[in-house]
Coordinates of C-alpha atoms in Angstrom, one line a residue:
Chain A
M8 CA 36.5 29.5 -23.0
T9 CA 39.7 30.9 -22.9
N10 CA 39.2 34.2 -24.3
S11 CA 35.6 35.2 -22.9
V12 CA 34.9 38.8 -23.4
P13 CA 36.2 41.0 -20.7
N14 CA 33.9 42.1 -17.6
T15 CA 35.5 45.3 -17.2
A16 CA 34.5 47.9 -19.5
V17 CA 36.8 50.3 -18.4
K18 CA 39.7 50.7 -15.9
L19 CA 41.8 53.5 -14.4
E20 CA 44.6 52.7 -12.6
D21 CA 46.4 55.6 -10.4
V22 CA 45.6 57.7 -13.1
V23 CA 46.7 61.3 -12.4
C24 CA 45.8 64.7 -14.4
T25 CA 47.4 67.7 -13.9
F26 CA 47.0 71.2 -15.9
G27 CA 49.1 74.1 -16.0
I28 CA 52.9 74.9 -15.7
P29 CA 54.4 73.5 -11.9
P30 CA 54.4 76.4 -9.8
K31 CA 50.9 77.2 -10.5
E32 CA 49.3 73.3 -11.6
T33 CA 46.2 72.1 -10.6
R34 CA 45.6 68.6 -10.2
A35 CA 42.2 68.0 -11.5
V36 CA 42.4 64.3 -11.4
D37 CA 44.6 62.8 -8.4
H38 CA 45.3 59.1 -8.1
V39 CA 42.3 57.9 -9.2
N40 CA 41.2 54.1 -9.3
L41 CA 38.2 53.0 -11.0
E42 CA 36.7 49.9 -12.5
I43 CA 33.4 50.0 -14.3
K44 CA 31.9 46.8 -15.5
A45 CA 30.6 46.2 -18.9
G46 CA 26.7 47.0 -19.3
E47 CA 26.6 49.2 -16.2
F48 CA 25.1 52.6 -15.5
F49 CA 28.0 54.4 -13.9
S50 CA 27.8 58.0 -12.5
L51 CA 30.7 60.4 -11.8
L52 CA 29.2 62.6 -9.5
G53 CA 30.4 65.6 -7.7
P54 CA 30.5 69.2 -7.5
S55 CA 32.2 71.6 -10.3
G56 CA 35.7 71.3 -10.3
S57 CA 36.0 68.1 -8.3
G58 CA 37.7 66.3 -11.2
K59 CA 34.3 63.9 -12.5
T60 CA 34.5 65.8 -16.2
T61 CA 38.3 65.5 -16.5
C62 CA 37.8 61.8 -15.5
L63 CA 35.1 61.2 -18.3
R64 CA 37.7 63.5 -20.6
L65 CA 40.4 60.9 -19.9
I66 CA 37.9 58.1 -20.8
G67 CA 37.3 59.9 -24.0
G68 CA 40.7 60.8 -24.8
F69 CA 40.3 64.4 -24.9
E70 CA 42.8 64.5 -22.2
R71 CA 45.9 62.9 -21.7
P72 CA 46.7 61.3 -18.2
S73 CA 50.0 62.9 -16.5
A74 CA 50.5 59.3 -14.8
G75 CA 48.3 56.1 -14.5
K76 CA 46.9 54.1 -17.1
I77 CA 43.5 53.6 -18.4
S78 CA 42.2 50.2 -20.2
L79 CA 39.2 49.9 -22.3
F80 CA 38.2 46.1 -22.4
G81 CA 41.5 45.0 -20.9
T82 CA 43.7 47.0 -23.5
D83 CA 45.7 49.9 -22.7
A84 CA 44.0 53.1 -24.2
S85 CA 45.8 55.7 -22.5
R86 CA 47.9 56.7 -25.4
L87 CA 44.9 56.4 -27.8
P88 CA 43.5 59.2 -29.8
P89 CA 39.7 59.7 -29.4
Y90 CA 39.0 58.6 -33.0
Q91 CA 40.9 54.9 -32.1
R92 CA 38.6 54.5 -29.0
E93 CA 35.4 52.4 -29.4
L94 CA 33.6 54.8 -27.3
N95 CA 31.5 57.7 -28.1
T96 CA 30.4 60.9 -26.3
V97 CA 27.5 63.0 -25.4
F98 CA 28.8 66.3 -25.1
Q99 CA 27.7 68.9 -22.5
D100 CA 26.8 71.5 -25.2
Y101 CA 25.7 68.8 -27.6
A102 CA 28.4 69.9 -30.1
L103 CA 26.3 69.3 -33.1
F104 CA 28.1 70.4 -36.4
P105 CA 26.2 73.4 -37.4
H106 CA 27.0 73.4 -41.3
M107 CA 25.4 69.7 -41.7
N108 CA 21.6 68.7 -41.2
V109 CA 20.4 66.5 -38.6
L110 CA 20.8 63.4 -40.9
E111 CA 24.2 64.2 -41.7
N112 CA 25.1 64.8 -38.3
V113 CA 23.9 61.5 -37.1
G114 CA 25.6 59.6 -40.0
Y115 CA 28.9 61.1 -39.4
A116 CA 30.4 58.4 -37.7
L117 CA 29.6 56.2 -40.7
M118 CA 30.8 58.8 -43.5
V119 CA 34.1 59.1 -41.9
R120 CA 34.1 55.2 -41.8
G121 CA 33.5 55.1 -45.3
V122 CA 30.2 53.1 -45.0
A123 CA 28.0 53.9 -48.3
K124 CA 25.5 56.4 -48.4
T125 CA 22.4 54.3 -49.0
E126 CA 23.5 52.3 -45.8
R127 CA 24.4 55.4 -43.8
V128 CA 21.2 57.1 -44.5
K129 CA 19.2 53.8 -43.7
R130 CA 21.0 53.3 -40.4
A131 CA 20.7 57.3 -39.3
D132 CA 17.0 57.2 -40.2
A133 CA 16.7 54.3 -37.8
M134 CA 18.6 55.9 -35.0
L135 CA 16.2 59.0 -35.4
E136 CA 13.3 56.8 -35.1
A137 CA 14.6 55.4 -32.2
V138 CA 15.2 58.8 -30.4
K139 CA 11.5 59.9 -31.8
L140 CA 13.1 62.6 -34.3
T141 CA 11.7 60.9 -37.9
G142 CA 11.4 63.4 -40.2
F143 CA 13.7 65.9 -38.7
G144 CA 16.4 64.8 -40.9
M145 CA 16.8 67.9 -43.3
R146 CA 16.6 70.3 -40.4
K147 CA 19.8 72.4 -39.1
P148 CA 20.6 71.9 -35.7
A149 CA 20.0 75.7 -35.3
Q150 CA 16.3 75.1 -36.2
L151 CA 16.0 72.4 -33.5
S152 CA 15.1 73.0 -29.6
G153 CA 17.3 72.2 -26.4
G154 CA 15.6 69.0 -26.0
Q155 CA 15.7 68.0 -29.8
R156 CA 19.4 68.7 -30.1
Q157 CA 20.0 66.6 -27.4
R158 CA 18.2 63.4 -28.8
V159 CA 20.4 64.4 -32.0
A160 CA 23.5 64.0 -30.1
L161 CA 22.4 60.8 -28.3
A162 CA 21.3 59.4 -31.9
R163 CA 24.6 60.6 -33.4
A164 CA 26.6 58.9 -30.4
L165 CA 25.0 55.8 -30.9
V166 CA 24.9 55.5 -34.6
N167 CA 27.9 53.1 -34.3
R168 CA 26.7 51.1 -31.9
P169 CA 29.8 51.8 -29.4
K170 CA 30.3 49.4 -26.4
I171 CA 30.7 52.6 -24.1
L172 CA 28.6 55.8 -24.1
L173 CA 30.0 58.7 -22.3
L174 CA 27.7 61.7 -21.0
D175 CA 28.7 64.8 -19.9
E176 CA 26.0 66.3 -18.3
P177 CA 23.7 65.9 -21.0
L178 CA 20.7 67.0 -19.3
G179 CA 22.0 70.1 -17.8
A180 CA 20.6 72.5 -20.3
L181 CA 17.3 71.0 -20.3
D182 CA 14.4 72.2 -18.2
L183 CA 12.9 70.3 -15.2
K184 CA 10.0 68.5 -17.0
L185 CA 12.0 67.6 -20.0
R186 CA 15.2 66.6 -17.6
E187 CA 13.0 63.8 -15.7
E188 CA 11.6 62.4 -19.2
M189 CA 15.2 62.1 -20.6
Q190 CA 16.1 60.4 -17.5
I191 CA 13.5 57.7 -17.8
E192 CA 14.2 57.4 -21.5
L193 CA 18.3 57.3 -20.8
K194 CA 17.7 54.5 -18.2
A195 CA 15.4 52.5 -20.6
L196 CA 17.6 53.0 -23.7
Q197 CA 20.9 51.9 -21.6
R198 CA 18.9 48.5 -20.5
G199 CA 17.5 48.0 -24.2
L200 CA 21.0 48.5 -25.6
G201 CA 23.0 46.7 -23.0
I202 CA 25.7 49.5 -23.3
T203 CA 27.9 50.8 -20.5
F204 CA 27.0 54.2 -19.8
I205 CA 29.3 56.6 -17.9
F206 CA 27.2 59.7 -16.9
V207 CA 28.8 62.8 -15.3
T208 CA 26.2 65.0 -13.3
H209 CA 26.5 67.0 -10.5
D210 CA 22.9 66.9 -9.6
Q211 CA 22.7 63.9 -6.8
G212 CA 19.1 63.1 -7.3
E213 CA 19.8 62.3 -11.2
A214 CA 22.8 60.3 -10.2
L215 CA 20.9 58.3 -7.4
S216 CA 17.8 57.5 -9.4
M217 CA 19.4 56.5 -12.8
S218 CA 23.0 54.7 -11.6
D219 CA 23.8 51.1 -11.0
R220 CA 27.0 52.6 -9.1
V221 CA 28.1 56.3 -8.4
A222 CA 31.6 57.5 -7.7
V223 CA 31.4 60.9 -5.6
F224 CA 34.3 63.2 -6.4
N225 CA 35.7 65.6 -4.5
N226 CA 39.1 67.6 -5.0
G227 CA 40.0 65.2 -7.8
K228 CA 39.6 62.3 -5.5
I229 CA 36.8 59.5 -5.4
E230 CA 35.6 59.9 -1.7
Q231 CA 33.1 56.9 -2.2
L232 CA 32.4 54.4 -4.8
D233 CA 29.1 52.6 -4.0
S234 CA 25.5 52.1 -5.2
P235 CA 22.8 54.7 -4.6
K236 CA 21.3 52.9 -1.6
A237 CA 24.6 52.5 0.0
L238 CA 25.7 56.0 -1.0
Y239 CA 22.4 57.5 0.6
D240 CA 22.4 55.2 3.9
S241 CA 25.9 54.9 4.8
P242 CA 28.0 58.0 3.6
R243 CA 31.8 57.1 4.4
T244 CA 32.6 60.8 4.7
E245 CA 31.4 64.1 5.8
F246 CA 31.7 65.2 2.3
V247 CA 29.7 62.6 1.1
A248 CA 26.9 62.7 3.5
R249 CA 26.6 66.4 2.7
F250 CA 26.8 66.3 -0.9
V251 CA 24.6 63.2 -1.1
G252 CA 20.9 64.1 0.3
S253 CA 22.3 66.9 2.6
A254 CA 22.5 64.8 5.4
N255 CA 23.4 66.4 8.9
V256 CA 26.7 66.3 9.9
I257 CA 27.0 66.1 14.0
P258 CA 30.2 66.5 15.7
G259 CA 30.4 64.0 18.3
N260 CA 31.0 66.0 21.4
L261 CA 27.6 67.1 21.1
I262 CA 26.0 63.7 21.7
G263 CA 28.7 62.5 24.1
R264 CA 30.9 60.6 21.8
T265 CA 33.9 61.0 19.4
G266 CA 34.2 61.7 15.7
M267 CA 31.7 62.9 13.4
Y268 CA 28.5 61.4 12.7
A269 CA 25.8 62.0 10.0
L270 CA 22.1 61.9 10.5
R271 CA 19.4 62.1 7.6
P272 CA 17.1 64.8 7.9
E273 CA 14.2 62.2 7.6
N274 CA 15.5 60.1 10.2
I275 CA 14.8 62.7 13.3
A276 CA 11.5 63.0 14.9
V277 CA 10.5 66.4 16.9
L278 CA 9.1 66.5 20.1
E279 CA 7.6 69.5 21.6
G280 CA 9.7 71.5 24.4
S281 CA 13.0 70.4 26.1
Q282 CA 13.0 66.9 26.9
I283 CA 16.0 65.4 27.9
G284 CA 16.8 61.5 27.2
A285 CA 19.1 59.3 25.0
N286 CA 19.8 60.1 21.4
R287 CA 17.8 63.5 22.1
L288 CA 19.3 67.3 21.2
Q289 CA 17.4 70.2 22.2
G290 CA 17.2 73.3 20.4
E291 CA 15.4 76.3 19.1
L292 CA 13.2 76.1 15.7
L293 CA 14.8 78.7 13.5
D294 CA 12.7 78.2 10.6
I295 CA 10.0 76.3 8.7
H296 CA 9.9 75.7 5.0
F297 CA 6.5 73.9 3.5
L298 CA 7.5 71.6 0.5
G299 CA 4.6 70.1 -0.3
S300 CA 4.4 66.5 1.1
L301 CA 7.1 67.3 3.4
T302 CA 8.0 70.3 5.7
R303 CA 11.7 71.3 6.3
L304 CA 12.6 72.5 9.9
E305 CA 15.7 74.4 10.7
V306 CA 16.7 73.8 14.3
R307 CA 19.6 75.6 16.2
V308 CA 21.4 73.0 18.3
G309 CA 24.1 74.8 20.4
N310 CA 26.1 76.4 17.6
E311 CA 25.2 73.8 15.0
C312 CA 22.2 74.2 12.4
L313 CA 20.4 70.9 12.0
T314 CA 17.5 70.2 9.3
T315 CA 14.7 67.7 9.7
M316 CA 12.2 66.7 7.3
Q317 CA 8.5 65.9 8.9
S318 CA 5.6 64.3 6.5
T319 CA 3.2 65.8 8.7
S320 CA 3.0 69.9 9.1
P321 CA 4.5 70.7 12.6
T322 CA 2.2 72.9 15.0
F323 CA 5.4 74.8 16.4
E324 CA 5.9 78.4 15.9
R325 CA 9.2 79.8 14.8
G326 CA 11.5 80.5 17.9
A327 CA 9.9 77.7 19.9
R328 CA 12.2 75.4 21.9
I329 CA 11.9 71.9 20.6
T330 CA 13.8 68.3 21.0
L331 CA 15.1 66.2 18.3
E332 CA 14.8 62.5 18.5
W333 CA 16.2 59.6 16.3
Q334 CA 16.8 56.0 16.6
D335 CA 20.6 54.7 17.5
S336 CA 20.8 53.0 14.1
S337 CA 20.2 56.0 12.2
L338 CA 23.5 57.3 13.2
R339 CA 26.5 56.8 10.9
K340 CA 29.8 57.2 12.0
L341 CA 32.1 59.5 9.4
E342 CA 35.6 58.5 8.5
E343 CA 38.3 61.2 9.3
A344 CA 38.8 63.3 6.3
V345 CA 41.4 62.0 3.9
Chain B
M5 CA -3.0 107.8 -8.4
T6 CA 0.2 109.4 -9.4
A7 CA 0.3 112.1 -11.7
P8 CA 2.5 111.6 -14.8
K9 CA 6.0 112.6 -14.8
T10 CA 6.3 116.0 -16.3
R11 CA 9.6 117.0 -17.7
G12 CA 10.4 120.6 -17.9
S13 CA 13.1 121.2 -20.2
F14 CA 13.1 121.2 -23.8
L15 CA 15.3 118.1 -24.1
G16 CA 13.4 116.2 -21.7
R17 CA 10.0 116.8 -23.7
A18 CA 12.1 116.1 -27.1
L19 CA 13.1 112.6 -25.4
G20 CA 9.7 111.9 -24.0
F21 CA 8.3 112.4 -27.6
L22 CA 10.9 110.0 -29.0
H23 CA 10.7 107.2 -26.8
G24 CA 7.2 106.2 -28.2
R25 CA 8.5 106.7 -31.9
P26 CA 11.6 104.1 -32.2
V27 CA 11.6 104.5 -35.7
L28 CA 12.0 108.1 -35.7
G29 CA 14.7 108.1 -33.2
L30 CA 16.6 105.7 -35.3
V31 CA 16.3 107.9 -38.2
L32 CA 17.5 111.0 -36.4
L33 CA 20.4 108.7 -35.2
L34 CA 21.7 107.5 -38.6
I35 CA 20.9 110.5 -40.6
A36 CA 24.4 111.9 -40.6
P37 CA 26.1 108.3 -41.4
L38 CA 23.4 107.5 -44.3
L39 CA 24.2 110.9 -45.7
W40 CA 27.6 110.4 -45.8
M41 CA 27.3 106.8 -47.0
G42 CA 24.9 107.6 -49.7
I43 CA 26.3 111.1 -51.1
I44 CA 29.6 111.5 -50.1
Y45 CA 30.8 107.6 -50.9
L46 CA 28.1 105.7 -53.1
G47 CA 27.4 108.8 -54.9
S48 CA 30.8 109.7 -55.9
L49 CA 31.5 106.2 -56.8
L50 CA 28.2 106.0 -59.2
N51 CA 29.5 109.0 -60.8
L52 CA 32.8 107.9 -61.5
L53 CA 31.5 104.8 -63.0
F54 CA 29.2 106.6 -64.9
Y55 CA 32.0 108.3 -66.4
S56 CA 32.6 105.1 -68.0
F57 CA 30.1 105.7 -70.3
Y58 CA 31.2 108.9 -71.5
S59 CA 34.2 108.9 -74.1
L60 CA 37.4 111.0 -74.6
D61 CA 37.2 113.1 -78.3
D62 CA 40.8 111.9 -79.7
F63 CA 40.9 115.2 -81.5
T64 CA 40.4 117.6 -79.1
G65 CA 41.1 115.5 -75.8
Q66 CA 37.9 116.7 -74.2
I67 CA 35.5 114.4 -72.5
K68 CA 32.2 113.9 -74.7
Y69 CA 29.3 114.0 -72.5
D70 CA 27.3 111.4 -74.5
L71 CA 26.1 108.0 -73.3
T72 CA 28.4 105.6 -75.5
L73 CA 29.6 102.0 -74.9
S74 CA 33.1 102.8 -76.8
T75 CA 35.3 103.5 -73.8
L76 CA 34.3 100.1 -72.2
Q77 CA 34.7 98.7 -76.1
Q78 CA 38.0 100.1 -76.0
L79 CA 38.8 98.4 -72.8
F80 CA 38.0 94.9 -74.0
T81 CA 39.4 95.1 -77.4
S82 CA 42.7 96.7 -77.1
S83 CA 45.4 94.0 -76.6
S84 CA 47.3 95.8 -74.3
N85 CA 44.1 96.5 -71.9
I86 CA 43.4 93.0 -72.0
D87 CA 46.8 92.2 -70.9
I88 CA 46.7 94.6 -68.2
V89 CA 43.4 93.1 -66.8
Q90 CA 44.8 89.5 -67.4
R91 CA 47.9 90.4 -65.4
T92 CA 46.2 92.0 -62.5
F93 CA 43.8 89.2 -62.2
V94 CA 46.2 86.3 -62.2
M95 CA 48.4 88.1 -59.8
S96 CA 45.4 88.7 -57.5
I97 CA 44.6 85.2 -57.4
V98 CA 48.0 84.1 -57.2
V99 CA 48.7 86.2 -54.0
T100 CA 45.2 85.4 -52.6
L101 CA 46.1 81.5 -52.8
A102 CA 49.1 82.2 -51.1
C103 CA 48.2 84.6 -48.6
A104 CA 45.4 81.9 -47.6
L105 CA 48.0 78.9 -47.6
I106 CA 50.4 80.9 -45.2
A107 CA 47.8 82.7 -43.2
F108 CA 45.8 79.7 -42.1
P109 CA 48.5 77.6 -40.1
I110 CA 49.6 80.9 -38.5
A111 CA 45.8 81.5 -37.6
Y112 CA 45.2 78.0 -36.5
F113 CA 48.0 78.3 -34.2
M114 CA 46.8 81.8 -32.7
A115 CA 43.4 80.4 -32.3
F116 CA 44.2 77.1 -30.9
H117 CA 47.6 77.3 -29.2
T118 CA 47.8 80.6 -27.6
K119 CA 45.8 82.6 -25.1
G120 CA 45.8 85.5 -22.8
N121 CA 48.9 87.6 -22.9
T122 CA 50.4 85.4 -25.5
K123 CA 47.9 85.9 -28.0
A124 CA 47.8 89.5 -27.5
I125 CA 51.5 89.4 -28.5
W126 CA 50.8 87.2 -31.5
I127 CA 48.3 89.6 -32.6
L128 CA 50.2 92.5 -32.2
L129 CA 53.0 91.0 -34.0
V130 CA 50.5 90.5 -37.1
L131 CA 49.5 94.2 -36.9
L132 CA 52.9 95.5 -36.1
P133 CA 54.0 96.0 -39.8
L134 CA 50.7 98.1 -40.4
W135 CA 52.1 100.5 -38.2
S136 CA 54.8 101.7 -40.4
S137 CA 54.1 103.2 -43.7
Y138 CA 53.0 101.2 -46.4
L139 CA 55.4 103.0 -48.7
V140 CA 58.6 102.5 -46.6
R141 CA 57.7 98.9 -46.4
V142 CA 57.5 98.4 -50.0
Y143 CA 60.8 100.5 -50.7
A144 CA 62.8 98.5 -48.1
W145 CA 61.2 95.4 -49.8
K146 CA 62.8 96.8 -53.3
L147 CA 66.1 96.7 -51.4
I148 CA 65.7 93.4 -49.9
L149 CA 65.3 91.9 -53.4
A150 CA 67.7 94.0 -55.0
K151 CA 70.6 92.2 -56.8
E152 CA 72.9 93.3 -54.2
G153 CA 70.3 92.7 -51.5
V154 CA 69.9 90.6 -48.4
I155 CA 68.4 87.7 -50.1
S156 CA 70.6 87.6 -52.5
W157 CA 73.6 88.1 -50.1
F158 CA 72.3 85.7 -47.9
L159 CA 71.8 82.8 -50.7
N160 CA 75.4 83.6 -51.8
A161 CA 76.9 83.0 -48.3
L162 CA 75.1 79.6 -48.4
G163 CA 76.3 78.8 -52.0
L164 CA 73.0 78.4 -52.9
H165 CA 73.0 81.2 -55.5
G166 CA 73.0 78.8 -58.5
A167 CA 69.1 78.0 -57.1
L168 CA 68.4 81.7 -57.0
D169 CA 69.5 82.0 -60.8
W170 CA 67.8 78.6 -61.5
I171 CA 64.2 80.5 -60.4
L172 CA 65.0 83.7 -62.0
G173 CA 65.5 81.6 -65.3
F174 CA 62.1 80.9 -65.7
P175 CA 59.9 82.7 -68.1
V176 CA 57.1 84.9 -67.3
I177 CA 58.1 84.9 -63.0
G178 CA 61.8 85.6 -63.5
G179 CA 63.9 88.5 -64.6
T180 CA 67.4 89.6 -63.8
S181 CA 67.0 89.8 -60.4
L182 CA 64.2 89.2 -57.5
S183 CA 63.4 93.0 -57.7
S184 CA 62.8 93.3 -61.3
S185 CA 60.7 90.2 -61.4
Y186 CA 56.9 89.2 -61.1
L187 CA 58.1 86.7 -58.3
G188 CA 59.5 89.6 -56.3
M189 CA 56.2 91.5 -56.9
F190 CA 54.4 88.4 -55.6
L191 CA 56.4 88.1 -52.6
V192 CA 56.1 91.8 -51.6
F193 CA 52.1 91.7 -52.4
V194 CA 51.9 88.5 -50.0
Y195 CA 53.8 90.1 -47.6
V196 CA 51.8 93.3 -47.2
W197 CA 48.4 91.8 -47.4
L198 CA 49.1 88.9 -45.1
P199 CA 47.8 90.4 -42.2
Y200 CA 44.5 91.1 -43.9
M201 CA 44.1 87.3 -44.5
I202 CA 45.4 86.2 -41.0
L203 CA 42.9 88.3 -38.6
P204 CA 39.8 87.2 -40.5
I205 CA 40.6 83.4 -40.6
Q206 CA 42.0 83.7 -36.9
A207 CA 38.5 85.3 -35.8
S208 CA 36.6 82.4 -37.8
L209 CA 38.6 79.8 -36.1
E210 CA 38.3 81.5 -32.9
R211 CA 34.4 80.9 -33.1
V212 CA 34.5 77.1 -34.1
P213 CA 33.6 75.5 -30.5
K214 CA 36.7 73.1 -29.3
S215 CA 33.7 70.6 -28.9
L216 CA 33.2 70.2 -32.4
L217 CA 36.5 68.9 -33.1
Q218 CA 36.7 66.7 -30.3
A219 CA 33.2 65.4 -31.6
S220 CA 34.7 64.5 -34.9
S221 CA 37.4 62.6 -33.6
D222 CA 35.1 61.0 -30.8
L223 CA 33.2 59.9 -33.7
G224 CA 36.1 58.3 -35.6
A225 CA 37.1 60.9 -37.7
K226 CA 41.2 60.9 -38.6
P227 CA 42.6 64.4 -37.9
A228 CA 42.8 64.9 -41.7
Q229 CA 38.7 64.1 -41.9
T230 CA 38.2 66.6 -39.3
F231 CA 40.0 69.3 -41.0
W232 CA 38.3 68.8 -44.3
R233 CA 34.7 68.2 -43.1
V234 CA 34.4 70.3 -39.9
L235 CA 37.0 72.9 -38.9
L236 CA 37.6 73.9 -42.7
P237 CA 33.8 74.3 -43.7
L238 CA 33.2 76.4 -40.8
T239 CA 35.9 78.8 -41.3
V240 CA 35.1 79.4 -45.2
P241 CA 33.5 82.5 -44.0
G242 CA 36.8 83.6 -42.6
I243 CA 38.8 82.8 -45.7
A244 CA 36.1 84.4 -47.8
A245 CA 36.4 87.5 -46.0
G246 CA 40.4 87.5 -46.3
S247 CA 40.5 86.7 -49.6
I248 CA 38.1 89.7 -50.2
F249 CA 40.8 91.8 -48.8
T250 CA 43.9 90.6 -50.4
F251 CA 42.1 89.8 -54.0
S252 CA 40.6 93.5 -54.2
L253 CA 43.7 95.1 -52.5
T254 CA 45.8 93.5 -55.2
L255 CA 43.4 94.3 -58.0
G256 CA 43.5 98.0 -57.1
D257 CA 47.1 98.2 -55.8
Y258 CA 49.1 100.8 -58.1
I259 CA 52.3 101.6 -56.1
I260 CA 53.8 97.7 -55.5
P261 CA 53.9 97.0 -59.6
G262 CA 55.3 100.3 -60.0
V263 CA 58.2 100.1 -57.6
V264 CA 58.8 96.6 -57.8
G265 CA 58.8 93.8 -60.7
A266 CA 58.9 93.6 -63.9
P267 CA 57.5 96.2 -66.4
G268 CA 54.1 96.0 -67.6
Y269 CA 51.0 98.0 -66.0
F270 CA 48.5 97.0 -63.6
I271 CA 44.6 98.0 -63.4
G272 CA 45.6 100.5 -60.5
Q273 CA 48.5 102.1 -62.5
M274 CA 46.1 102.6 -65.4
V275 CA 43.6 104.4 -63.3
Y276 CA 46.1 106.5 -62.0
T277 CA 47.9 107.6 -65.5
Q278 CA 44.6 107.7 -67.4
Q279 CA 43.0 110.0 -65.0
G280 CA 46.3 112.1 -64.3
N281 CA 48.7 112.5 -67.0
A282 CA 46.6 111.2 -69.4
G283 CA 43.3 113.1 -68.5
N284 CA 41.0 110.2 -69.8
I285 CA 38.9 110.1 -67.0
P286 CA 36.2 107.8 -68.9
L287 CA 38.8 105.1 -69.4
A288 CA 40.4 105.4 -66.0
A289 CA 36.5 105.2 -65.0
A290 CA 36.1 101.8 -67.3
F291 CA 39.2 100.4 -65.5
S292 CA 37.8 100.9 -62.2
L293 CA 34.8 99.2 -63.0
V294 CA 36.6 95.8 -63.7
P295 CA 37.5 95.2 -59.9
I296 CA 34.2 96.0 -58.8
V297 CA 32.7 93.9 -61.1
V298 CA 34.9 91.0 -60.4
I299 CA 34.6 91.4 -56.7
G300 CA 30.9 91.4 -56.9
I301 CA 31.1 88.2 -59.1
Y302 CA 33.3 86.7 -56.5
L303 CA 30.9 87.4 -53.7
A304 CA 28.1 86.0 -55.6
V305 CA 29.8 82.7 -56.2
A306 CA 31.0 82.5 -52.6
K307 CA 27.3 83.1 -51.3
R308 CA 26.1 80.4 -54.2
L309 CA 28.7 77.9 -52.6
G310 CA 27.4 78.5 -49.2
A311 CA 30.5 80.4 -48.0
F312 CA 28.4 82.2 -45.7
D313 CA 26.0 79.9 -44.3
A314 CA 27.9 79.3 -41.0
L315 CA 27.7 82.9 -40.3

């Protein structure tokens, strides 16, 4: 075998994307390097304005890189228009064609390629069945609910069997229950089809629960690229520690060390009163939030406010003096900001 | 327990009374505009149209107030009248097509390639000609198109005078000069009505989400396919609105055919002379019925073809 299928679906090399005219330009994507494997569920996670959506749009061909190279399955695609790229996109606003019915929307990719009508209808119908919308073919997008539109957008993007599917915050407009259902369905669909999914989201829970790997974006750069577990357990920077799972970031001088440290709220135990000792801090209980299975405590230590999660409801009152305690192994030293 | 709020003044009590009766409030609000539209506008229009069922007594020159179809019959049987209707019609269609073809790229540029202040400047540039009198602009065009005018002079300077003569040599559209040809009249019509086509198309293009065009491209459509399958169908309402303007304005205009172009009456001029000098209000009314019927048919066909589905 000399010419095996490339294992890398998408490769970004030193990609830069700037908007605006020089004095007022903004660098939306700043020297990003990224390699996404074929068949992977890959998420781009970050707050709004972090460059994750621009990055997806660069892969889709809706933006041109100012510098750098984008390859799809080993071939340079940096200058290819979207219609020459072998990938499809589920847009944030779904972008369904309002003047076409559901069947015409789903069959659009086949129609523009000149697939005969009977074949087109057959494949579009099959796709609608796959997203559980059998019988909705004759409706216009305006007659559908948000969740149904989302499924139509998915069916439309998958009908031509792309090797890569880009999803731009596809669940953002759905309510919580529907979103959780769709997360499970999307993950199952991706496993079943074996397609590379590139998923943009600002919801860290969504990214962690669905992805094989996650790239955390901040200010146009990737702060960390890791598996969800590694991201959660070993955040490399303060930003990742705070954004993924809202860890406490403790300045070293508070605990007699140098640098910054991350400490997960659920890795902190609470003791009554002020107790001195190693891996302990004393503080004042500011607030108690009952969250159902867990209770969150806000504690002021010096000038810092730390949070801790407790599985049993504590007996302390607000304003009480308490002590926080943790295992040495729970403490993660963070890298200096880039 | 709190006592219900009492309002002392008459106005307060009246507002309180209306609060529970939204329909009555709406009627009171709309009564003035409804009277205006109903009596002064629609009423006089219908009255005018009614006149087309009267006739003029050839002998006395007085209007005979007996209902008859003879005036309408006169409109559609006299060959010179048919000529006038036909001439106006063809000109309106050609002007509308030309306006749409010229306006679309301009509107497209304005909608997709300008923003903020640049867009405002473009809209201003499109509207600017409407700030000066329409008569002034038409007479200016008469000078521009004249035998000794700018166009002729410019083409002479380029050594292209033969081309102009060649075009003017064509039957029907040609003539002795641009200002006395149907081609010249066509140019003036297109110039004068162009803003009325650009703005509705631009508005409808603005409303097409960019993501639809990107989705089309993403799904494999080449730019031409995206244009024909997505962009154009979604802007048809704007084109329809613009074409109603240009079409009906050309159908009814009586200034431009009088100032520029070959001799030969247009509908607007007929209405003007029949109700004025000739005193034949029934025939003038019959002529003015033509554009109304034609536009009505046009709208019905456009609706039938789904032009307004995307509204």
